[in-house]
Amino acid sequence: MESSSKGLLTQVNQLWNLLDDLAESSPESYKKFIQQQLKEGKQLCAAPEPQLCLQTRILKPKEKILFINLCQWKRIPVPQSTTHPIPLSVGRPEDMSEISDDYTVIDVAYNPDVLQEAEKDQVKKDQLIQMAMKCIEEQFQFTLSHYYHITKFKIKGSIQRMKQNLMRIQTDPTDLRENVRKELTLEQIRSSSVSNPDHFPQLLLPKDQVSDKKGCLIEEISSTEIQVEMERPAYELKIVADQNEKPLKIELKVQLPGINSVSLCDLSVSQDDLLIEVSEKYRLHLNLPESVNTEMTTAKFIKEKATLIVTMPLV
């Protein structure tokens, strides 16, 4: 332990000496290096922020309500390209209880750019949700229901609890040496430039925040691994109004080629969204443009046209 501390202190002193030499020999490079470190440090210390909350159920090992808080976090890297895996961070499951219900909460974080892009495309948004659910199943050996709906609130539980769950910091000082990827040289620091930030020594994530098959806190999952096999069917959604142009109801027509019975259709409707799954062949999840009355919602299947029509009166 004592020798480890001395070795670490030696490395710190060497780094300070290198920075002192750089400040004297190349003030401009020194300035750029410090600015880059401050920028990356600010990003590293940024806290996760809630984006949306969805509700589903844990089916196995024990049936229970599950809330998944999807959060945006600058600490999570963006994918290198559209063909690369999408990094995400999954927090520990936390069991909670209220007067009438017991439930579990799990926090999942993506890079803010990933979530903002998904808000523009319902298909991408659904894929990110499916990816989060798939990662939860694999990491905690859960079996989750395919049905979910997005709640009206952005987060279940307190923001402080969510931050503490996702921002677990490794406090053991002996792990600091393991986090040092390589020794810095004066030439490496001097050659760094803002135009090529990859050359800067990177501020490292704590050990339990780095992609690891054991820890799996930031796990890269290829989109090809979580693609839902069911097709997204063609559909038409419209708001029906009365003579005074007052919106009355939402009407949804879904084309389901190859389906000949309504018994094969599973329909789930909340005030804000709708999910249709058909015989493991089709899957359609939509956020509704207006709040609907779920008790008055009706559905009928036209066998000749293989079309499902869902009528949802507005609240």
mmCIF file with all atom_site columns, N, CA and C in Angstrom, residues 175-227:
data_model
loop_
_atom_site.group_PDB
_atom_site.id
_atom_site.type_symbol
_atom_site.label_atom_id
_atom_site.label_alt_id
_atom_site.label_comp_id
_atom_site.label_asym_id
_atom_site.label_entity_id
_atom_site.label_seq_id
_atom_site.pdbx_PDB_ins_code
_atom_site.Cartn_x
_atom_site.Cartn_y
_atom_site.Cartn_z
_atom_site.occupancy
_atom_site.B_iso_or_equiv
_atom_site.pdbx_formal_charge
_atom_site.auth_seq_id
_atom_site.auth_comp_id
_atom_site.auth_asym_id
_atom_site.auth_atom_id
_atom_site.pdbx_PDB_model_num
ATOM 1   N N  . ASP A 1 175 ? -7.433  1.911  -6.671  1.00 0.00 ? 175 ASP A N  1
ATOM 2   C CA . ASP A 1 175 ? -7.887  1.717  -8.050  1.00 0.00 ? 175 ASP A CA 1
ATOM 3   C C  . ASP A 1 175 ? -7.423  2.840  -8.970  1.00 0.00 ? 175 ASP A C  1
ATOM 4   N N  . LEU A 1 176 ? -6.924  3.930  -8.388  1.00 0.00 ? 176 LEU A N  1
ATOM 5   C CA . LEU A 1 176 ? -6.527  5.058  -9.216  1.00 0.00 ? 176 LEU A CA 1
ATOM 6   C C  . LEU A 1 176 ? -5.388  4.688  -10.147 1.00 0.00 ? 176 LEU A C  1
ATOM 7   N N  . ARG A 1 177 ? -4.460  3.879  -9.639  1.00 0.00 ? 177 ARG A N  1
ATOM 8   C CA . ARG A 1 177 ? -3.334  3.466  -10.483 1.00 0.00 ? 177 ARG A CA 1
ATOM 9   C C  . ARG A 1 177 ? -3.828  2.644  -11.669 1.00 0.00 ? 177 ARG A C  1
ATOM 10  N N  . GLU A 1 178 ? -4.875  1.833  -11.476 1.00 0.00 ? 178 GLU A N  1
ATOM 11  C CA . GLU A 1 178 ? -5.393  1.004  -12.553 1.00 0.00 ? 178 GLU A CA 1
ATOM 12  C C  . GLU A 1 178 ? -6.071  1.842  -13.628 1.00 0.00 ? 178 GLU A C  1
ATOM 13  N N  . ASN A 1 179 ? -6.472  3.067  -13.254 1.00 0.00 ? 179 ASN A N  1
ATOM 14  C CA . ASN A 1 179 ? -7.169  3.917  -14.213 1.00 0.00 ? 179 ASN A CA 1
ATOM 15  C C  . ASN A 1 179 ? -6.215  4.695  -15.114 1.00 0.00 ? 179 ASN A C  1
ATOM 16  N N  . VAL A 1 180 ? -4.924  4.644  -14.826 1.00 0.00 ? 180 VAL A N  1
ATOM 17  C CA . VAL A 1 180 ? -3.958  5.374  -15.642 1.00 0.00 ? 180 VAL A CA 1
ATOM 18  C C  . VAL A 1 180 ? -3.626  4.542  -16.868 1.00 0.00 ? 180 VAL A C  1
ATOM 19  N N  . ARG A 1 181 ? -4.027  5.017  -18.043 1.00 0.00 ? 181 ARG A N  1
ATOM 20  C CA . ARG A 1 181 ? -3.853  4.217  -19.248 1.00 0.00 ? 181 ARG A CA 1
ATOM 21  C C  . ARG A 1 181 ? -2.426  4.264  -19.767 1.00 0.00 ? 181 ARG A C  1
ATOM 22  N N  . LYS A 1 182 ? -1.753  5.420  -19.679 1.00 0.00 ? 182 LYS A N  1
ATOM 23  C CA . LYS A 1 182 ? -0.385  5.499  -20.156 1.00 0.00 ? 182 LYS A CA 1
ATOM 24  C C  . LYS A 1 182 ? 0.274   6.736  -19.554 1.00 0.00 ? 182 LYS A C  1
ATOM 25  N N  . GLU A 1 183 ? 1.606   6.699  -19.457 1.00 0.00 ? 183 GLU A N  1
ATOM 26  C CA . GLU A 1 183 ? 2.331   7.850  -18.939 1.00 0.00 ? 183 GLU A CA 1
ATOM 27  C C  . GLU A 1 183 ? 2.390   8.935  -19.998 1.00 0.00 ? 183 GLU A C  1
ATOM 28  N N  . LEU A 1 184 ? 2.335   10.174 -19.528 1.00 0.00 ? 184 LEU A N  1
ATOM 29  C CA . LEU A 1 184 ? 2.399   11.308 -20.439 1.00 0.00 ? 184 LEU A CA 1
ATOM 30  C C  . LEU A 1 184 ? 3.849   11.725 -20.653 1.00 0.00 ? 184 LEU A C  1
ATOM 31  N N  . THR A 1 185 ? 4.144   12.152 -21.841 1.00 0.00 ? 185 THR A N  1
ATOM 32  C CA . THR A 1 185 ? 5.454   12.739 -22.108 1.00 0.00 ? 185 THR A CA 1
ATOM 33  C C  . THR A 1 185 ? 5.266   14.191 -22.488 1.00 0.00 ? 185 THR A C  1
ATOM 34  N N  . LEU A 1 186 ? 6.319   14.973 -22.331 1.00 0.00 ? 186 LEU A N  1
ATOM 35  C CA . LEU A 1 186 ? 6.242   16.391 -22.669 1.00 0.00 ? 186 LEU A CA 1
ATOM 36  C C  . LEU A 1 186 ? 5.896   16.575 -24.140 1.00 0.00 ? 186 LEU A C  1
ATOM 37  N N  . GLU A 1 187 ? 6.430   15.706 -25.002 1.00 0.00 ? 187 GLU A N  1
ATOM 38  C CA . GLU A 1 187 ? 6.156   15.829 -26.436 1.00 0.00 ? 187 GLU A CA 1
ATOM 39  C C  . GLU A 1 187 ? 4.685   15.554 -26.741 1.00 0.00 ? 187 GLU A C  1
ATOM 40  N N  . GLN A 1 188 ? 4.074   14.591 -26.020 1.00 0.00 ? 188 GLN A N  1
ATOM 41  C CA . GLN A 1 188 ? 2.654   14.296 -26.239 1.00 0.00 ? 188 GLN A CA 1
ATOM 42  C C  . GLN A 1 188 ? 1.777   15.471 -25.851 1.00 0.00 ? 188 GLN A C  1
ATOM 43  N N  . ILE A 1 189 ? 2.099   16.107 -24.735 1.00 0.00 ? 189 ILE A N  1
ATOM 44  C CA . ILE A 1 189 ? 1.311   17.257 -24.307 1.00 0.00 ? 189 ILE A CA 1
ATOM 45  C C  . ILE A 1 189 ? 1.515   18.432 -25.247 1.00 0.00 ? 189 ILE A C  1
ATOM 46  N N  . ARG A 1 190 ? 2.789   18.655 -25.646 1.00 0.00 ? 190 ARG A N  1
ATOM 47  C CA . ARG A 1 190 ? 3.102   19.793 -26.500 1.00 0.00 ? 190 ARG A CA 1
ATOM 48  C C  . ARG A 1 190 ? 2.422   19.668 -27.864 1.00 0.00 ? 190 ARG A C  1
ATOM 49  N N  . SER A 1 191 ? 2.286   18.422 -28.370 1.00 0.00 ? 191 SER A N  1
ATOM 50  C CA . SER A 1 191 ? 1.707   18.232 -29.699 1.00 0.00 ? 191 SER A CA 1
ATOM 51  C C  . SER A 1 191 ? 0.189   18.261 -29.684 1.00 0.00 ? 191 SER A C  1
ATOM 52  N N  . SER A 1 192 ? -0.418  18.352 -28.495 1.00 0.00 ? 192 SER A N  1
ATOM 53  C CA . SER A 1 192 ? -1.879  18.391 -28.434 1.00 0.00 ? 192 SER A CA 1
ATOM 54  C C  . SER A 1 192 ? -2.396  19.682 -29.022 1.00 0.00 ? 192 SER A C  1
ATOM 55  N N  . SER A 1 193 ? -3.567  19.616 -29.640 1.00 0.00 ? 193 SER A N  1
ATOM 56  C CA . SER A 1 193 ? -4.198  20.818 -30.207 1.00 0.00 ? 193 SER A CA 1
ATOM 57  C C  . SER A 1 193 ? -5.690  20.704 -30.075 1.00 0.00 ? 193 SER A C  1
ATOM 58  N N  . VAL A 1 194 ? -6.376  21.835 -29.955 1.00 0.00 ? 194 VAL A N  1
ATOM 59  C CA . VAL A 1 194 ? -7.827  21.855 -29.826 1.00 0.00 ? 194 VAL A CA 1
ATOM 60  C C  . VAL A 1 194 ? -8.477  21.314 -31.083 1.00 0.00 ? 194 VAL A C  1
ATOM 61  N N  . SER A 1 195 ? -7.847  21.478 -32.231 1.00 0.00 ? 195 SER A N  1
ATOM 62  C CA . SER A 1 195 ? -8.429  21.001 -33.472 1.00 0.00 ? 195 SER A CA 1
ATOM 63  C C  . SER A 1 195 ? -8.452  19.490 -33.544 1.00 0.00 ? 195 SER A C  1
ATOM 64  N N  . ASN A 1 196 ? -7.658  18.840 -32.718 1.00 0.00 ? 196 ASN A N  1
ATOM 65  C CA . ASN A 1 196 ? -7.645  17.383 -32.686 1.00 0.00 ? 196 ASN A CA 1
ATOM 66  C C  . ASN A 1 196 ? -7.682  16.921 -31.240 1.00 0.00 ? 196 ASN A C  1
ATOM 67  N N  . PRO A 1 197 ? -8.851  17.025 -30.582 1.00 0.00 ? 197 PRO A N  1
ATOM 68  C CA . PRO A 1 197 ? -8.939  16.768 -29.147 1.00 0.00 ? 197 PRO A CA 1
ATOM 69  C C  . PRO A 1 197 ? -8.631  15.347 -28.757 1.00 0.00 ? 197 PRO A C  1
ATOM 70  N N  . ASP A 1 198 ? -8.649  14.389 -29.715 1.00 0.00 ? 198 ASP A N  1
ATOM 71  C CA . ASP A 1 198 ? -8.354  13.008 -29.362 1.00 0.00 ? 198 ASP A CA 1
ATOM 72  C C  . ASP A 1 198 ? -6.916  12.842 -28.891 1.00 0.00 ? 198 ASP A C  1
ATOM 73  N N  . HIS A 1 199 ? -6.045  13.810 -29.232 1.00 0.00 ? 199 HIS A N  1
ATOM 74  C CA . HIS A 1 199 ? -4.641  13.725 -28.825 1.00 0.00 ? 199 HIS A CA 1
ATOM 75  C C  . HIS A 1 199 ? -4.440  14.139 -27.371 1.00 0.00 ? 199 HIS A C  1
ATOM 76  N N  . PHE A 1 200 ? -5.453  14.746 -26.772 1.00 0.00 ? 200 PHE A N  1
ATOM 77  C CA . PHE A 1 200 ? -5.294  15.163 -25.388 1.00 0.00 ? 200 PHE A CA 1
ATOM 78  C C  . PHE A 1 200 ? -5.386  13.949 -24.477 1.00 0.00 ? 200 PHE A C  1
ATOM 79  N N  . PRO A 1 201 ? -4.639  13.949 -23.384 1.00 0.00 ? 201 PRO A N  1
ATOM 80  C CA . PRO A 1 201 ? -4.848  12.900 -22.386 1.00 0.00 ? 201 PRO A CA 1
ATOM 81  C C  . PRO A 1 201 ? -6.292  12.963 -21.899 1.00 0.00 ? 201 PRO A C  1
ATOM 82  N N  . GLN A 1 202 ? -6.999  11.852 -21.973 1.00 0.00 ? 202 GLN A N  1
ATOM 83  C CA . GLN A 1 202 ? -8.412  11.855 -21.663 1.00 0.00 ? 202 GLN A CA 1
ATOM 84  C C  . GLN A 1 202 ? -8.645  11.710 -20.168 1.00 0.00 ? 202 GLN A C  1
ATOM 85  N N  . LEU A 1 203 ? -9.613  12.464 -19.647 1.00 0.00 ? 203 LEU A N  1
ATOM 86  C CA . LEU A 1 203 ? -10.038 12.259 -18.277 1.00 0.00 ? 203 LEU A CA 1
ATOM 87  C C  . LEU A 1 203 ? -10.804 10.949 -18.220 1.00 0.00 ? 203 LEU A C  1
ATOM 88  N N  . LEU A 1 204 ? -10.417 10.058 -17.321 1.00 0.00 ? 204 LEU A N  1
ATOM 89  C CA . LEU A 1 204 ? -10.984 8.719  -17.307 1.00 0.00 ? 204 LEU A CA 1
ATOM 90  C C  . LEU A 1 204 ? -12.238 8.655  -16.455 1.00 0.00 ? 204 LEU A C  1
ATOM 91  N N  . LEU A 1 205 ? -13.183 7.824  -16.880 1.00 0.00 ? 205 LEU A N  1
ATOM 92  C CA . LEU A 1 205 ? -14.320 7.521  -16.041 1.00 0.00 ? 205 LEU A CA 1
ATOM 93  C C  . LEU A 1 205 ? -13.865 6.642  -14.891 1.00 0.00 ? 205 LEU A C  1
ATOM 94  N N  . PRO A 1 206 ? -14.556 6.749  -13.748 1.00 0.00 ? 206 PRO A N  1
ATOM 95  C CA . PRO A 1 206 ? -14.243 5.818  -12.662 1.00 0.00 ? 206 PRO A CA 1
ATOM 96  C C  . PRO A 1 206 ? -14.385 4.388  -13.151 1.00 0.00 ? 206 PRO A C  1
ATOM 97  N N  . LYS A 1 207 ? -13.691 3.468  -12.485 1.00 0.00 ? 207 LYS A N  1
ATOM 98  C CA . LYS A 1 207 ? -13.621 2.098  -12.967 1.00 0.00 ? 207 LYS A CA 1
ATOM 99  C C  . LYS A 1 207 ? -14.994 1.478  -13.151 1.00 0.00 ? 207 LYS A C  1
ATOM 100 N N  . ASP A 1 208 ? -15.928 1.752  -12.210 1.00 0.00 ? 208 ASP A N  1
ATOM 101 C CA . ASP A 1 208 ? -17.230 1.102  -12.325 1.00 0.00 ? 208 ASP A CA 1
ATOM 102 C C  . ASP A 1 208 ? -18.145 1.808  -13.297 1.00 0.00 ? 208 ASP A C  1
ATOM 103 N N  . GLN A 1 209 ? -17.628 2.844  -14.014 1.00 0.00 ? 209 GLN A N  1
ATOM 104 C CA . GLN A 1 209 ? -18.439 3.519  -15.014 1.00 0.00 ? 209 GLN A CA 1
ATOM 105 C C  . GLN A 1 209 ? -17.971 3.207  -16.414 1.00 0.00 ? 209 GLN A C  1
ATOM 106 N N  . VAL A 1 210 ? -16.909 2.401  -16.547 1.00 0.00 ? 210 VAL A N  1
ATOM 107 C CA . VAL A 1 210 ? -16.365 2.100  -17.857 1.00 0.00 ? 210 VAL A CA 1
ATOM 108 C C  . VAL A 1 210 ? -16.957 0.804  -18.369 1.00 0.00 ? 210 VAL A C  1
ATOM 109 N N  . SER A 1 211 ? -17.132 0.734  -19.694 1.00 0.00 ? 211 SER A N  1
ATOM 110 C CA . SER A 1 211 ? -17.702 -0.470 -20.299 1.00 0.00 ? 211 SER A CA 1
ATOM 111 C C  . SER A 1 211 ? -16.942 -1.701 -19.854 1.00 0.00 ? 211 SER A C  1
ATOM 112 N N  . ASP A 1 212 ? -17.657 -2.670 -19.284 1.00 0.00 ? 212 ASP A N  1
ATOM 113 C CA . ASP A 1 212 ? -17.043 -3.853 -18.712 1.00 0.00 ? 212 ASP A CA 1
ATOM 114 C C  . ASP A 1 212 ? -18.060 -4.971 -18.727 1.00 0.00 ? 212 ASP A C  1
ATOM 115 N N  . LYS A 1 213 ? -17.664 -6.135 -19.164 1.00 0.00 ? 213 LYS A N  1
ATOM 116 C CA . LYS A 1 213 ? -18.598 -7.249 -19.244 1.00 0.00 ? 213 LYS A CA 1
ATOM 117 C C  . LYS A 1 213 ? -19.113 -7.627 -17.868 1.00 0.00 ? 213 LYS A C  1
ATOM 118 N N  . LYS A 1 214 ? -18.280 -7.415 -16.817 1.00 0.00 ? 214 LYS A N  1
ATOM 119 C CA . LYS A 1 214 ? -18.716 -7.781 -15.475 1.00 0.00 ? 214 LYS A CA 1
ATOM 120 C C  . LYS A 1 214 ? -19.601 -6.691 -14.896 1.00 0.00 ? 214 LYS A C  1
ATOM 121 N N  . GLY A 1 215 ? -19.128 -5.438 -14.954 1.00 0.00 ? 215 GLY A N  1
ATOM 122 C CA . GLY A 1 215 ? -19.890 -4.353 -14.369 1.00 0.00 ? 215 GLY A CA 1
ATOM 123 C C  . GLY A 1 215 ? -21.076 -3.959 -15.231 1.00 0.00 ? 215 GLY A C  1
ATOM 124 N N  . CYS A 1 216 ? -20.872 -3.864 -16.539 1.00 0.00 ? 216 CYS A N  1
ATOM 125 C CA . CYS A 1 216 ? -21.926 -3.581 -17.511 1.00 0.00 ? 216 CYS A CA 1
ATOM 126 C C  . CYS A 1 216 ? -22.644 -2.280 -17.223 1.00 0.00 ? 216 CYS A C  1
ATOM 127 N N  . LEU A 1 217 ? -21.964 -1.329 -16.500 1.00 0.00 ? 217 LEU A N  1
ATOM 128 C CA . LEU A 1 217 ? -22.635 -0.066 -16.211 1.00 0.00 ? 217 LEU A CA 1
ATOM 129 C C  . LEU A 1 217 ? -22.752 0.788  -17.456 1.00 0.00 ? 217 LEU A C  1
ATOM 130 N N  . ILE A 1 218 ? -21.713 0.825  -18.267 1.00 0.00 ? 218 ILE A N  1
ATOM 131 C CA . ILE A 1 218 ? -21.845 1.434  -19.581 1.00 0.00 ? 218 ILE A CA 1
ATOM 132 C C  . ILE A 1 218 ? -21.584 0.321  -20.575 1.00 0.00 ? 218 ILE A C  1
ATOM 133 N N  . GLU A 1 219 ? -22.636 -0.189 -21.148 1.00 0.00 ? 219 GLU A N  1
ATOM 134 C CA . GLU A 1 219 ? -22.519 -1.354 -22.001 1.00 0.00 ? 219 GLU A CA 1
ATOM 135 C C  . GLU A 1 219 ? -22.899 -0.979 -23.413 1.00 0.00 ? 219 GLU A C  1
ATOM 136 N N  . GLU A 1 220 ? -22.015 -1.312 -24.368 1.00 0.00 ? 220 GLU A N  1
ATOM 137 C CA . GLU A 1 220 ? -22.308 -1.052 -25.759 1.00 0.00 ? 220 GLU A CA 1
ATOM 138 C C  . GLU A 1 220 ? -23.023 -2.256 -26.341 1.00 0.00 ? 220 GLU A C  1
ATOM 139 N N  . ILE A 1 221 ? -24.230 -2.019 -26.820 1.00 0.00 ? 221 ILE A N  1
ATOM 140 C CA . ILE A 1 221 ? -25.032 -3.091 -27.391 1.00 0.00 ? 221 ILE A CA 1
ATOM 141 C C  . ILE A 1 221 ? -25.300 -2.761 -28.836 1.00 0.00 ? 221 ILE A C  1
ATOM 142 N N  . SER A 1 222 ? -24.900 -3.614 -29.740 1.00 0.00 ? 222 SER A N  1
ATOM 143 C CA . SER A 1 222 ? -25.127 -3.385 -31.161 1.00 0.00 ? 222 SER A CA 1
ATOM 144 C C  . SER A 1 222 ? -26.605 -3.363 -31.443 1.00 0.00 ? 222 SER A C  1
ATOM 145 N N  . SER A 1 223 ? -27.024 -2.410 -32.286 1.00 0.00 ? 223 SER A N  1
ATOM 146 C CA . SER A 1 223 ? -28.430 -2.302 -32.622 1.00 0.00 ? 223 SER A CA 1
ATOM 147 C C  . SER A 1 223 ? -28.936 -3.577 -33.282 1.00 0.00 ? 223 SER A C  1
ATOM 148 N N  . THR A 1 224 ? -28.038 -4.338 -33.905 1.00 0.00 ? 224 THR A N  1
ATOM 149 C CA . THR A 1 224 ? -28.469 -5.573 -34.559 1.00 0.00 ? 224 THR A CA 1
ATOM 150 C C  . THR A 1 224 ? -28.829 -6.638 -33.545 1.00 0.00 ? 224 THR A C  1
ATOM 151 N N  . GLU A 1 225 ? -28.383 -6.448 -32.300 1.00 0.00 ? 225 GLU A N  1
ATOM 152 C CA . GLU A 1 225 ? -28.669 -7.443 -31.278 1.00 0.00 ? 225 GLU A CA 1
ATOM 153 C C  . GLU A 1 225 ? -30.055 -7.268 -30.679 1.00 0.00 ? 225 GLU A C  1
ATOM 154 N N  . ILE A 1 226 ? -30.645 -6.073 -30.809 1.00 0.00 ? 226 ILE A N  1
ATOM 155 C CA . ILE A 1 226 ? -31.909 -5.816 -30.152 1.00 0.00 ? 226 ILE A CA 1
ATOM 156 C C  . ILE A 1 226 ? -33.024 -5.488 -31.137 1.00 0.00 ? 226 ILE A C  1
ATOM 157 N N  . GLN A 1 227 ? -32.792 -5.695 -32.405 1.00 0.00 ? 227 GLN A N  1
ATOM 158 C CA . GLN A 1 227 ? -33.832 -5.413 -33.363 1.00 0.00 ? 227 GLN A CA 1
ATOM 159 C C  . GLN A 1 227 ? -35.056 -6.273 -33.082 1.00 0.00 ? 227 GLN A C  1
#
